[in-house]
Coordinates of C-alpha atoms in Angstrom, one line a residue:
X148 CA -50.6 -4.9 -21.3
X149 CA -54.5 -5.4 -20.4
X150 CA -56.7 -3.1 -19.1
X151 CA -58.5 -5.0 -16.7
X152 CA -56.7 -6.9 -13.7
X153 CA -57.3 -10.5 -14.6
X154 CA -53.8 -11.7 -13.8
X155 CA -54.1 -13.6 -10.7
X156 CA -51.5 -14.3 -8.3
X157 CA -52.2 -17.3 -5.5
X158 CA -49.3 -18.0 -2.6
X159 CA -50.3 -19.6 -0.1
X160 CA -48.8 -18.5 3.4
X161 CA -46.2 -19.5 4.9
X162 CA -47.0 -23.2 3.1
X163 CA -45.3 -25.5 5.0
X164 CA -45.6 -24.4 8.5
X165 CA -49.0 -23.7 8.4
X166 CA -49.5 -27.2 6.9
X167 CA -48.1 -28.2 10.3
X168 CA -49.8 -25.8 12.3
X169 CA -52.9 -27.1 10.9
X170 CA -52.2 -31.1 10.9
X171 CA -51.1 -30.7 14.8
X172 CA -52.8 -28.8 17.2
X173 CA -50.8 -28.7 20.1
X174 CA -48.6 -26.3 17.2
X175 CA -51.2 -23.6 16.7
X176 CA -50.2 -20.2 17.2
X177 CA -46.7 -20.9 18.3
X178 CA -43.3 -20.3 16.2
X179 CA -43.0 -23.6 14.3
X180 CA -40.0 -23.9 11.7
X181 CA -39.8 -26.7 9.2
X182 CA -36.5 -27.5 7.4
X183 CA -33.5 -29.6 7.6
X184 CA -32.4 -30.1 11.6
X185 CA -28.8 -31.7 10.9
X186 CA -25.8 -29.0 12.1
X187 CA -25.4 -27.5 8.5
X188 CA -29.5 -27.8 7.7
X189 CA -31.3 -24.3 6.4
X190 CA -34.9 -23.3 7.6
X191 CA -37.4 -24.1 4.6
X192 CA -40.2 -21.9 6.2
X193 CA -40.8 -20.3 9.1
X194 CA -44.3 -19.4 10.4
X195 CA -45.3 -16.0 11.1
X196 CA -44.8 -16.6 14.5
X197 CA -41.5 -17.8 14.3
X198 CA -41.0 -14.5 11.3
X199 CA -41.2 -12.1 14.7
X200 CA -38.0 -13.1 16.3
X201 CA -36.2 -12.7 12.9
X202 CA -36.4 -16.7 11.8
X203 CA -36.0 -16.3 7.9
X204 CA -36.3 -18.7 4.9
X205 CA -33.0 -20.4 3.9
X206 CA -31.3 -19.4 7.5
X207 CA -29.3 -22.1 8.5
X208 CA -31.4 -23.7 11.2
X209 CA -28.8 -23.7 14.1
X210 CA -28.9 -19.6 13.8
X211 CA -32.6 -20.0 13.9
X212 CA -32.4 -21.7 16.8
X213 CA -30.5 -18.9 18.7
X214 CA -33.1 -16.6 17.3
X215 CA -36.4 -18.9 18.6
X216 CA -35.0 -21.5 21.1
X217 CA -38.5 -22.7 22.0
X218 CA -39.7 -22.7 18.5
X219 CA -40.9 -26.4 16.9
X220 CA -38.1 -27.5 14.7
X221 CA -39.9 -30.2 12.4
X222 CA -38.3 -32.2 9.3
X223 CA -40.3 -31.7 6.4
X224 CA -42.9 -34.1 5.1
X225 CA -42.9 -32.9 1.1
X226 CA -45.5 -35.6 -0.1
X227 CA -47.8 -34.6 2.2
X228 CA -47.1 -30.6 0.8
X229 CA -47.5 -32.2 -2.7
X230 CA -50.9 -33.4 -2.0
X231 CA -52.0 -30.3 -0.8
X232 CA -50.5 -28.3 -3.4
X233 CA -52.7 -30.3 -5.5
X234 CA -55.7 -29.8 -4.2
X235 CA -55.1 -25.7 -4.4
X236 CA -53.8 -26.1 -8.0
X237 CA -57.0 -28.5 -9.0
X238 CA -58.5 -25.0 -7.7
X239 CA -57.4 -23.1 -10.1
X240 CA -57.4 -25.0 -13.2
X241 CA -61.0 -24.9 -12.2
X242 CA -61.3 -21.0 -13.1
X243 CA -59.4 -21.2 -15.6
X244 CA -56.9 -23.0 -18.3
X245 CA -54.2 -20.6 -18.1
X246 CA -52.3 -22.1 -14.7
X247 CA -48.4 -21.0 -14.2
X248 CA -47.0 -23.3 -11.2
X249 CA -44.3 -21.8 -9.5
X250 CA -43.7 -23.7 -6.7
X251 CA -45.8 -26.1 -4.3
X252 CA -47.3 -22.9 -2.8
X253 CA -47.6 -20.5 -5.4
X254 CA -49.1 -19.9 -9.3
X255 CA -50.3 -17.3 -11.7
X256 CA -53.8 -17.6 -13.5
X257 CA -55.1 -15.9 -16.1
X258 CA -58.6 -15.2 -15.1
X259 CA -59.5 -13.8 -18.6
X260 CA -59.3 -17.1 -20.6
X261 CA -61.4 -18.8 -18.3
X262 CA -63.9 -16.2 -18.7
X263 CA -63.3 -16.2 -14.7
X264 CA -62.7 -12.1 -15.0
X265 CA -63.2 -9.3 -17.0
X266 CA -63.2 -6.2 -15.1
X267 CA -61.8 -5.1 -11.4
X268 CA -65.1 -6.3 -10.3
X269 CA -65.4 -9.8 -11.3
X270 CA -61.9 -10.2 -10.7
X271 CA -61.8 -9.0 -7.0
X272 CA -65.0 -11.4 -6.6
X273 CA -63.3 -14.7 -8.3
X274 CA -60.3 -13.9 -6.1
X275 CA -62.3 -13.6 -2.5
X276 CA -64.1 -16.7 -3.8
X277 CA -61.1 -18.7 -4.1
X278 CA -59.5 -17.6 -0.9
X279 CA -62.7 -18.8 0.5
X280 CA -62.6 -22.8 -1.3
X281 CA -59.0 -22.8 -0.4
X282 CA -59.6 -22.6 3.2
X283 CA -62.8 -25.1 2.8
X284 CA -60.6 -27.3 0.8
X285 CA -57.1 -27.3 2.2
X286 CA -58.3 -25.1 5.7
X287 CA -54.9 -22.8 5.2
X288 CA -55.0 -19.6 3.7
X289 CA -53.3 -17.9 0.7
X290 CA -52.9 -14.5 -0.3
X291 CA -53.9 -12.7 -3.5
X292 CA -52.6 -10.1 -5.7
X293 CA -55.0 -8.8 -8.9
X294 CA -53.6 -6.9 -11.4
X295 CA -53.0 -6.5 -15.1
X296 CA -49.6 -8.1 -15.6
X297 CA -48.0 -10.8 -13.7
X298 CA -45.3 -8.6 -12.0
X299 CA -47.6 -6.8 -10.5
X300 CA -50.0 -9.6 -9.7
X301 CA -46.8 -10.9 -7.6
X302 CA -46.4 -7.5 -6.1
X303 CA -49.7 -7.0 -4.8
X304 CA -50.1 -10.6 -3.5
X305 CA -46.7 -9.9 -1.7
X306 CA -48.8 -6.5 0.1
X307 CA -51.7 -8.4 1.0
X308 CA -49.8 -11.7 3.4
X309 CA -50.7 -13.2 5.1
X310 CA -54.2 -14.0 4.7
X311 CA -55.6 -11.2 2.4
X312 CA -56.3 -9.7 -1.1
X313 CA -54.8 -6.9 -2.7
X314 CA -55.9 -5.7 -6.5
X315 CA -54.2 -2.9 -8.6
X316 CA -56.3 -0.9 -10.4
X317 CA -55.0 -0.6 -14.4
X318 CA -53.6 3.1 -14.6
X319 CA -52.2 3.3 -10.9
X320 CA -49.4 1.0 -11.4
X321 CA -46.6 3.5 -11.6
X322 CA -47.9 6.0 -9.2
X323 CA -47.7 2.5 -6.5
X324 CA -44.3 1.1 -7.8
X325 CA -42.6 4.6 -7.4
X326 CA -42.0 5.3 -3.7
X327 CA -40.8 1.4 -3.9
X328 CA -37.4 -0.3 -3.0
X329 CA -35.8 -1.3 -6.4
X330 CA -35.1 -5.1 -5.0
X331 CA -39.4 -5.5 -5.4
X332 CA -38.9 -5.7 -9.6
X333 CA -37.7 -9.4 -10.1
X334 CA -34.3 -9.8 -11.1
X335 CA -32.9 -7.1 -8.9
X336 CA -31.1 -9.2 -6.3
X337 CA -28.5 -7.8 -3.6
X338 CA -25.7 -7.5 -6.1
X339 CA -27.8 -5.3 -8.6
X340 CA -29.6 -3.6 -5.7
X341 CA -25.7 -2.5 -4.8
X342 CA -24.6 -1.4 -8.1
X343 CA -28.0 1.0 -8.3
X344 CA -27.6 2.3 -4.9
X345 CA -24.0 3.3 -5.7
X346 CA -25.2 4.9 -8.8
X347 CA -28.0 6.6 -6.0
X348 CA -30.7 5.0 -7.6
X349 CA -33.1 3.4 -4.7
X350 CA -36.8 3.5 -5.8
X351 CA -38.5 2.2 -8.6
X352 CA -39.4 5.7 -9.4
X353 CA -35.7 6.8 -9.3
X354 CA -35.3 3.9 -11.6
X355 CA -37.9 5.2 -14.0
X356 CA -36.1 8.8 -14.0
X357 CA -32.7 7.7 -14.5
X358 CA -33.6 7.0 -18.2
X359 CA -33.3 3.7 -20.5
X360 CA -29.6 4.7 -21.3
X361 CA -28.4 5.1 -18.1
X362 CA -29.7 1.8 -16.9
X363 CA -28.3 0.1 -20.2
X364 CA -24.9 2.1 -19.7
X365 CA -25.0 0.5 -15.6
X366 CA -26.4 -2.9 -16.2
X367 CA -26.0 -3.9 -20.0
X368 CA -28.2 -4.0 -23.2
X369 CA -30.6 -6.9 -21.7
X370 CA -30.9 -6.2 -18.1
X371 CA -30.8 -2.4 -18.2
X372 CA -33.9 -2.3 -21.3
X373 CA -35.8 -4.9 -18.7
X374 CA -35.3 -3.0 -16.0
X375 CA -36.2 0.3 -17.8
X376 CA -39.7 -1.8 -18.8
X377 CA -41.1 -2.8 -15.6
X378 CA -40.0 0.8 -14.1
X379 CA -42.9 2.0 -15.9
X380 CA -45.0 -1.1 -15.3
X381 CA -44.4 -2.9 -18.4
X382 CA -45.0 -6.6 -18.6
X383 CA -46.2 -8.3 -21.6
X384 CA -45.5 -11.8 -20.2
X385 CA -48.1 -14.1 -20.4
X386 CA -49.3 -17.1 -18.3
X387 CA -47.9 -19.9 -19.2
X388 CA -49.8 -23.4 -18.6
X389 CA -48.1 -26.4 -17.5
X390 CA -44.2 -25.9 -17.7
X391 CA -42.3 -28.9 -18.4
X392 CA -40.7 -30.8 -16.2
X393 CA -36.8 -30.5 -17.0
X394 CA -35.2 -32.8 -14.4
X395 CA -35.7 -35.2 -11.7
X396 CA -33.5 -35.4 -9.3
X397 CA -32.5 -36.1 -5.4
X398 CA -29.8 -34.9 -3.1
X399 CA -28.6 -35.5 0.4
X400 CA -26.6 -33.3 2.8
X401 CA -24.5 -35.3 5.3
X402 CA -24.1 -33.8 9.1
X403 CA -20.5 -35.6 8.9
X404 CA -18.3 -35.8 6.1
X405 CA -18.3 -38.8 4.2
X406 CA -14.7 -40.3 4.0
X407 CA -15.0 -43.7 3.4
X408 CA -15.3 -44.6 -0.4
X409 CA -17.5 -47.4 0.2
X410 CA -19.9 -45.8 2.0
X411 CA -19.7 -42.8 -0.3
X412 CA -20.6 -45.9 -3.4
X413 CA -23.3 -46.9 -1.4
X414 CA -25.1 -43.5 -0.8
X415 CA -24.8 -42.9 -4.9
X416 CA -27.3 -46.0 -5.4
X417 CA -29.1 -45.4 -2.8
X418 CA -29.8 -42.0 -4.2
X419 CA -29.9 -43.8 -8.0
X420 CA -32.9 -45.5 -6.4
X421 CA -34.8 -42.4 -5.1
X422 CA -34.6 -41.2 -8.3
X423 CA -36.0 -43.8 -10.4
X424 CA -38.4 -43.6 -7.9
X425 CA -39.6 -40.2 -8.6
X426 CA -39.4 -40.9 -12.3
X427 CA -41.5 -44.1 -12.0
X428 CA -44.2 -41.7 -10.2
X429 CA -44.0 -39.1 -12.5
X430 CA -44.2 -41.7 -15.6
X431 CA -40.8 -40.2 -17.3
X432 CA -37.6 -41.6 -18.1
X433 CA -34.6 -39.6 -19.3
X434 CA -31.4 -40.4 -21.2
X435 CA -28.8 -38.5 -19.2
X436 CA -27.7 -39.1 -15.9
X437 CA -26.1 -36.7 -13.4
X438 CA -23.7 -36.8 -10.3
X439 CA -23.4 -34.1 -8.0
X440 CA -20.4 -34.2 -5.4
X441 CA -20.0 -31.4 -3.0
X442 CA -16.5 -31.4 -1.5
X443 CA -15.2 -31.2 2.1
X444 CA -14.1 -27.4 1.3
X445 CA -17.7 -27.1 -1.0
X446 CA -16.0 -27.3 -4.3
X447 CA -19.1 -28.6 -6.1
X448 CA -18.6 -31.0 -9.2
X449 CA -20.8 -32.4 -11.9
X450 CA -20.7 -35.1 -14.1
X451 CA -22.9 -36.7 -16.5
X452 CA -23.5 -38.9 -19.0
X453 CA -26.0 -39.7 -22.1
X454 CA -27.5 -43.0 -22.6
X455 CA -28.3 -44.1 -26.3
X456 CA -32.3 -43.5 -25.3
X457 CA -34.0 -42.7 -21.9
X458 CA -34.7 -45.2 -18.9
X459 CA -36.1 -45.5 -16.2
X460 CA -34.3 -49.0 -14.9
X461 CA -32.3 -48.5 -11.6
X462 CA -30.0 -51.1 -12.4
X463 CA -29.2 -48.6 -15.9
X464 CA -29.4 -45.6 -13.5
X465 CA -26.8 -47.2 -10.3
X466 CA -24.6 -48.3 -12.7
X467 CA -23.9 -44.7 -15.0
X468 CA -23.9 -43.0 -11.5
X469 CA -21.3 -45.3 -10.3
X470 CA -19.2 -44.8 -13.5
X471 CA -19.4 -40.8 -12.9
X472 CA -18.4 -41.5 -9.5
X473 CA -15.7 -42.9 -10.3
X474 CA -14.4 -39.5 -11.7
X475 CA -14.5 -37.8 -8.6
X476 CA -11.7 -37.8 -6.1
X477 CA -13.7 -38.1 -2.6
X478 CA -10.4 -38.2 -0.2
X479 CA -11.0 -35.3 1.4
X480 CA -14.6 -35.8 2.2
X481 CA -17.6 -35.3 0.9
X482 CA -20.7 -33.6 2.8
X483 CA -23.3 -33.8 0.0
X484 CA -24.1 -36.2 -2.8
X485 CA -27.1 -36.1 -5.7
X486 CA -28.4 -37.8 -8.3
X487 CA -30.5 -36.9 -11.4
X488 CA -32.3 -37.7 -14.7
X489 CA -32.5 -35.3 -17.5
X490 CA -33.4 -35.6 -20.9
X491 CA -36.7 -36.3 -19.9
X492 CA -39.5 -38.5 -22.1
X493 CA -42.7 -40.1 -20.9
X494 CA -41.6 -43.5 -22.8
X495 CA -38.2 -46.3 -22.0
X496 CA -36.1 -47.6 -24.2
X497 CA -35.3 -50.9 -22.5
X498 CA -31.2 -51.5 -22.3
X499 CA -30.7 -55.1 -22.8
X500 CA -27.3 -54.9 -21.8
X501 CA -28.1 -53.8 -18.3
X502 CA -30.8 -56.3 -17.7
X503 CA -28.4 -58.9 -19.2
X504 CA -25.6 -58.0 -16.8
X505 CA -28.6 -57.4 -13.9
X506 CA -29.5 -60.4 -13.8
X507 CA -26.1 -62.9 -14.1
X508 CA -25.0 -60.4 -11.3
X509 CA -28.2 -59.7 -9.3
X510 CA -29.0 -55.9 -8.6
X511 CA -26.1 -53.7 -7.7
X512 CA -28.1 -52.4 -4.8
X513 CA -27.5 -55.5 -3.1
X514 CA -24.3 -56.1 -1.2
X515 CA -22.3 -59.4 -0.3
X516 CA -24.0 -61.1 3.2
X517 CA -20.7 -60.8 4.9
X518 CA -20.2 -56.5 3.6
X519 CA -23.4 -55.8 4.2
X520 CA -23.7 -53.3 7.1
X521 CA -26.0 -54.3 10.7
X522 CA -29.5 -53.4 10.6
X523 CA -29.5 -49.6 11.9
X524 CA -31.4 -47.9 14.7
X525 CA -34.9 -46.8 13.3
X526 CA -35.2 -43.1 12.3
X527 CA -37.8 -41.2 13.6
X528 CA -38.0 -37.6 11.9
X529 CA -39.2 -34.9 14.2
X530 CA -43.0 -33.8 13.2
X531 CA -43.3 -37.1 11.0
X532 CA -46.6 -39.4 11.3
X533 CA -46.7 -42.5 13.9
X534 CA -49.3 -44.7 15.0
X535 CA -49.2 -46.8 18.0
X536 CA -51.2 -49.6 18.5
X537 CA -52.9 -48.5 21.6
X538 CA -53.0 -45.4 21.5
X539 CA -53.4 -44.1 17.8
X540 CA -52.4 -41.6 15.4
X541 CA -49.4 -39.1 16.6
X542 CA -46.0 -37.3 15.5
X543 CA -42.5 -37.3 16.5
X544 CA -41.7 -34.9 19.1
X545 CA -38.2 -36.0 18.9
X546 CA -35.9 -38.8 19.8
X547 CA -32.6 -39.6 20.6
X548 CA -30.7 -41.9 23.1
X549 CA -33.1 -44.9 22.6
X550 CA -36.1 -43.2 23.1
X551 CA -39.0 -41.8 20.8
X552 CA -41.2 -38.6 22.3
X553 CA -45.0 -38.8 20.3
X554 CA -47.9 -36.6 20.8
X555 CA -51.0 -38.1 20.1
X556 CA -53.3 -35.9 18.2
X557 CA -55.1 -35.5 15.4
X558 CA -56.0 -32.4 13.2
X559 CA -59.6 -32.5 14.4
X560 CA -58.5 -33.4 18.3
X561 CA -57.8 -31.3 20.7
X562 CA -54.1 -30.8 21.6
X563 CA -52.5 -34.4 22.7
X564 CA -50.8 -36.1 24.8
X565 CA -47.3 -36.7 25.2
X566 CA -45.7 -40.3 25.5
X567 CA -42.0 -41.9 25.3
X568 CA -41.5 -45.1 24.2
X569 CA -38.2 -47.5 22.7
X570 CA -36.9 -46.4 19.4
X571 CA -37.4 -50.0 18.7
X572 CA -40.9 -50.4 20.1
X573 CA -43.0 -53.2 18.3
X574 CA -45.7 -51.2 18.7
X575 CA -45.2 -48.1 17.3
X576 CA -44.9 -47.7 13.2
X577 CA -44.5 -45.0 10.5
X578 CA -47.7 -43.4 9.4
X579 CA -49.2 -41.4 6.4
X580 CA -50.7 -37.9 7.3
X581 CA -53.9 -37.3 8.0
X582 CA -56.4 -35.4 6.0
X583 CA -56.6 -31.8 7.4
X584 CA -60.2 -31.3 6.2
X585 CA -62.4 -34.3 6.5
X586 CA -66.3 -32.9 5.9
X587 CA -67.8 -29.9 4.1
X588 CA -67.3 -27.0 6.3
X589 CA -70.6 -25.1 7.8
X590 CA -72.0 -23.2 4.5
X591 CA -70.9 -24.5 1.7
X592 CA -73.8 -26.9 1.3
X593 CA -74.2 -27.6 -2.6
X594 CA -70.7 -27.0 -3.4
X595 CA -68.1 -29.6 -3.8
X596 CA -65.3 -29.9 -2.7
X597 CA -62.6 -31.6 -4.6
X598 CA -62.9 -35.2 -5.0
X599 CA -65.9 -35.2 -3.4
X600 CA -67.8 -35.6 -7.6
X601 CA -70.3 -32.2 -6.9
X602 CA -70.0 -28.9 -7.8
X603 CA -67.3 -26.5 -7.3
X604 CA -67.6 -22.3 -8.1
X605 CA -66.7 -21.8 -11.4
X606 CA -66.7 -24.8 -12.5
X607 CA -69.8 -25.3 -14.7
X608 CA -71.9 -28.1 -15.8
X609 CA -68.9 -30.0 -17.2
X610 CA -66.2 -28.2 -14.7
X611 CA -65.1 -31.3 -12.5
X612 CA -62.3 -30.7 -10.6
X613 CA -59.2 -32.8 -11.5
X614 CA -57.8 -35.5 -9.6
X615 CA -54.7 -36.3 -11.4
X616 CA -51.6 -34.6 -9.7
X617 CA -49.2 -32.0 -12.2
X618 CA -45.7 -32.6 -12.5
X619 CA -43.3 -30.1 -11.2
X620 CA -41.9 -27.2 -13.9
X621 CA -38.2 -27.5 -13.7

């Protein structure tokens, strides 16, 4: 393990809400939960304000709203997280070439190979500086952790939310991680956590006293020498640049249970679509296909199959999620469906079979004039972008019963306006977000921010800041 604390650990806080909070500013210091809002939808993140009357991440939204009534329930917008998220990673891959993506909102960088770091000092100042271009850049805030291995870079970002920085000091480690809960090493979840505590082992420094045999007589050869290891602060893992994407894929959860097998057909190339669509953005293809069918009493199948080389044609894609479909027994119900790609490659191998059969028989997707269902009522996601012809840039409020409730504000404005119109107004359209930070903030004259072609700290003569986004790691 180093000596110096150049393992640096970025999350940002409480991403998603505060991307809201920020892009709407009638939403500002109130409890704001984003997720899905359907009867059996989970909370994706709550903010802090939310946090105090006990809202949680993956709590199914309808106990959330018990908790936090007159809290903002909002439907996620995940492209306009992703373009964030690359901003803040553009960031780090500034400082250094050692970047380990998480998630959208959180990554480990090794401060060390970008000659970012090389003692407590440097570190703790490339770490304030980056809080500081991430709320120029993005204007949300992230949290820190410094430290000498990447456990404990997680551990001391996790001390220092929201909003702050937190750096462990190379020979304090164990004298921090003692009086702690056992569940703060990773891979020590509830059932683990239970099985120690019956055993009347609670802290890490419990842990640490209990002795390597012990743990590998409770917990097994792998998990109990692990264990044992980052008891005593022990982490030799390093950061690990640009994992591979494993999978594209797409899923939807139905607030009703799907009993009609048509429909359910339908839903599997609509998904098919989504994915290819993904792929196509990602430039990949992949040779094997998979089905995912949640049941009525949430049996769970998969099925998939392997093409002779990978694609990225929908009509290839529709037509080997169809056959796996036809698998599946679907009488009872179904309540969630998904569709993926795996086997990735960034090239096609063309199936000439498929096109063949495409296009004597047109595209799968479409259905017969007389089958083909009636135009349905637009959808208008709570928290989503609008703009109205007369009166601008807003979001959903809600809707329901015919009738569409926008505010009509801006991240700059000041709170909006409120205004109801028809669901089918002529007037009012779908809209892409809005930037949240649209000059150089006061004091930071001669530096650049990204995309803007200057300077940015850290970067160097040749350091330009990226533009092209990163695939997810799988």
């Amino acid at each position: 393990m180093r000596t110096a604390p150049t393992i640096l650990h970025l999350d940002m806080d409480a991403f998603f809400a505060s991307a809201e909070q920020a892009s709407k500013p009638s939403l500002r210091g109130k409890a704001v939960v984003v997720g899905g809002l359907g009867p059996r939808g989970v909370v994706a993140t709550a903010s802090y304000e939310a946090r105090v009357f006990g809202v949680r991440s993956a709590m199914p939204t309808a106990q959330a709203r018990r908790l936090a009534p007159n809290a903002a329930y909002l439907v996620p917008r995940f492209a306009f997280y992703r373009s964030i998220s690359e901003q803040v990673m553009d960031l780090l891959r500034v400082r250094s070439p050692l970047v380990e993506p998480l998630s959208l909102d959180e990554a480990f960088v090794d401060l060390e190979a970008g000659g970012a770091a090389r003692d407590a000092d440097s570190a703790r100042l490339a770490g304030a500086r980056l809080r500081a271009d991430i709320r120029a850049v993005t204007g949300l805030t992230g949290s820190v952790g410094l430290a000498a291995s990447k456990m404990l870079a997680k551990i001391a970002s996790e001390k220092a939310k929201p909003d702050g920085l937190v750096l462990i000091e190379p020979g304090t480690e164990r004298a921090l991680l003692g009086p702690m809960s056992v569940r703060t090493l990773p891979g020590v979840g509830p059932a683990t956590g239970d099985h120690l505590r019956r055993a009347g082992i609670h802290t890490v420094g419990e842990l640490a006293e209990a002795g390597e045999d012990e743990l590998v007589r409770l917990l097994g050869k792998a998990h109990g020498h692990a264990l044992y290891a980052m008891a005593l602060a022990h982490d030799e893992r390093p950061v690990v640049a640009e994992r591979e994407a494993k999978s594209v894929s797409v899923e939807d959860t139905y607030d009703v249970d799907i009993h009609d097998r048509m429909r359910v057909g339908m839903e599997v190339r609509r998904l098919a679509d989504r994915c290819v669509r993904r792929l196509r953005e990602a430039g990949l293809s992949g040779r094997t296909i998979v089905l995912k069918v949640r049941r009525y009493d949430f049996s769970t199948l998969t099925r998939s199959e392997t093409l002779r080389g990978p694609t990225d044609d929908p009509a290839v894609v529709r037509e080997a999620a169809a056959r796996l479909l036809g698998s599946v027994d679907t009488t009872g119900g179904v309540r969630l469906l998904g569709v993926g790609v795996s086997g990735l490659a960034d090239y096609t191998q063309e199936d000439l079979f498929a096109q063949a059969a495409d296009a004597e028989t047109g595209s799968l997707a479409e259905e017969p004039a007389a089958d083909r269902p009636a135009p349905a009522e637009r959808r208008w996601p709570a928290g989503h972008d609008v703009r109205h012809a007369e009166y601008g840039h807003g979001w959903i409020q809600g809707s329901g019963l015919g009738r569409v409730t926008v505010r009509f504000e801006t991240p700059d404005s000041p709170p909006g306006r409120v205004r109801t119109f028809l669901t089918d107004d002529p007037d009012l359209e779908p809209a892409d977000p809005l930037p949240l930070v649209h000059r150089i903030p006061p004091g930071s004259e001669g530096r650049a921010l990204p995309g803007a072609g200057l300077e940015v700290p850290g970067a160097g003569a040749e350091g330009r800041v990226p533009s092209e986004a990163a695939v997810e790691g799988g």
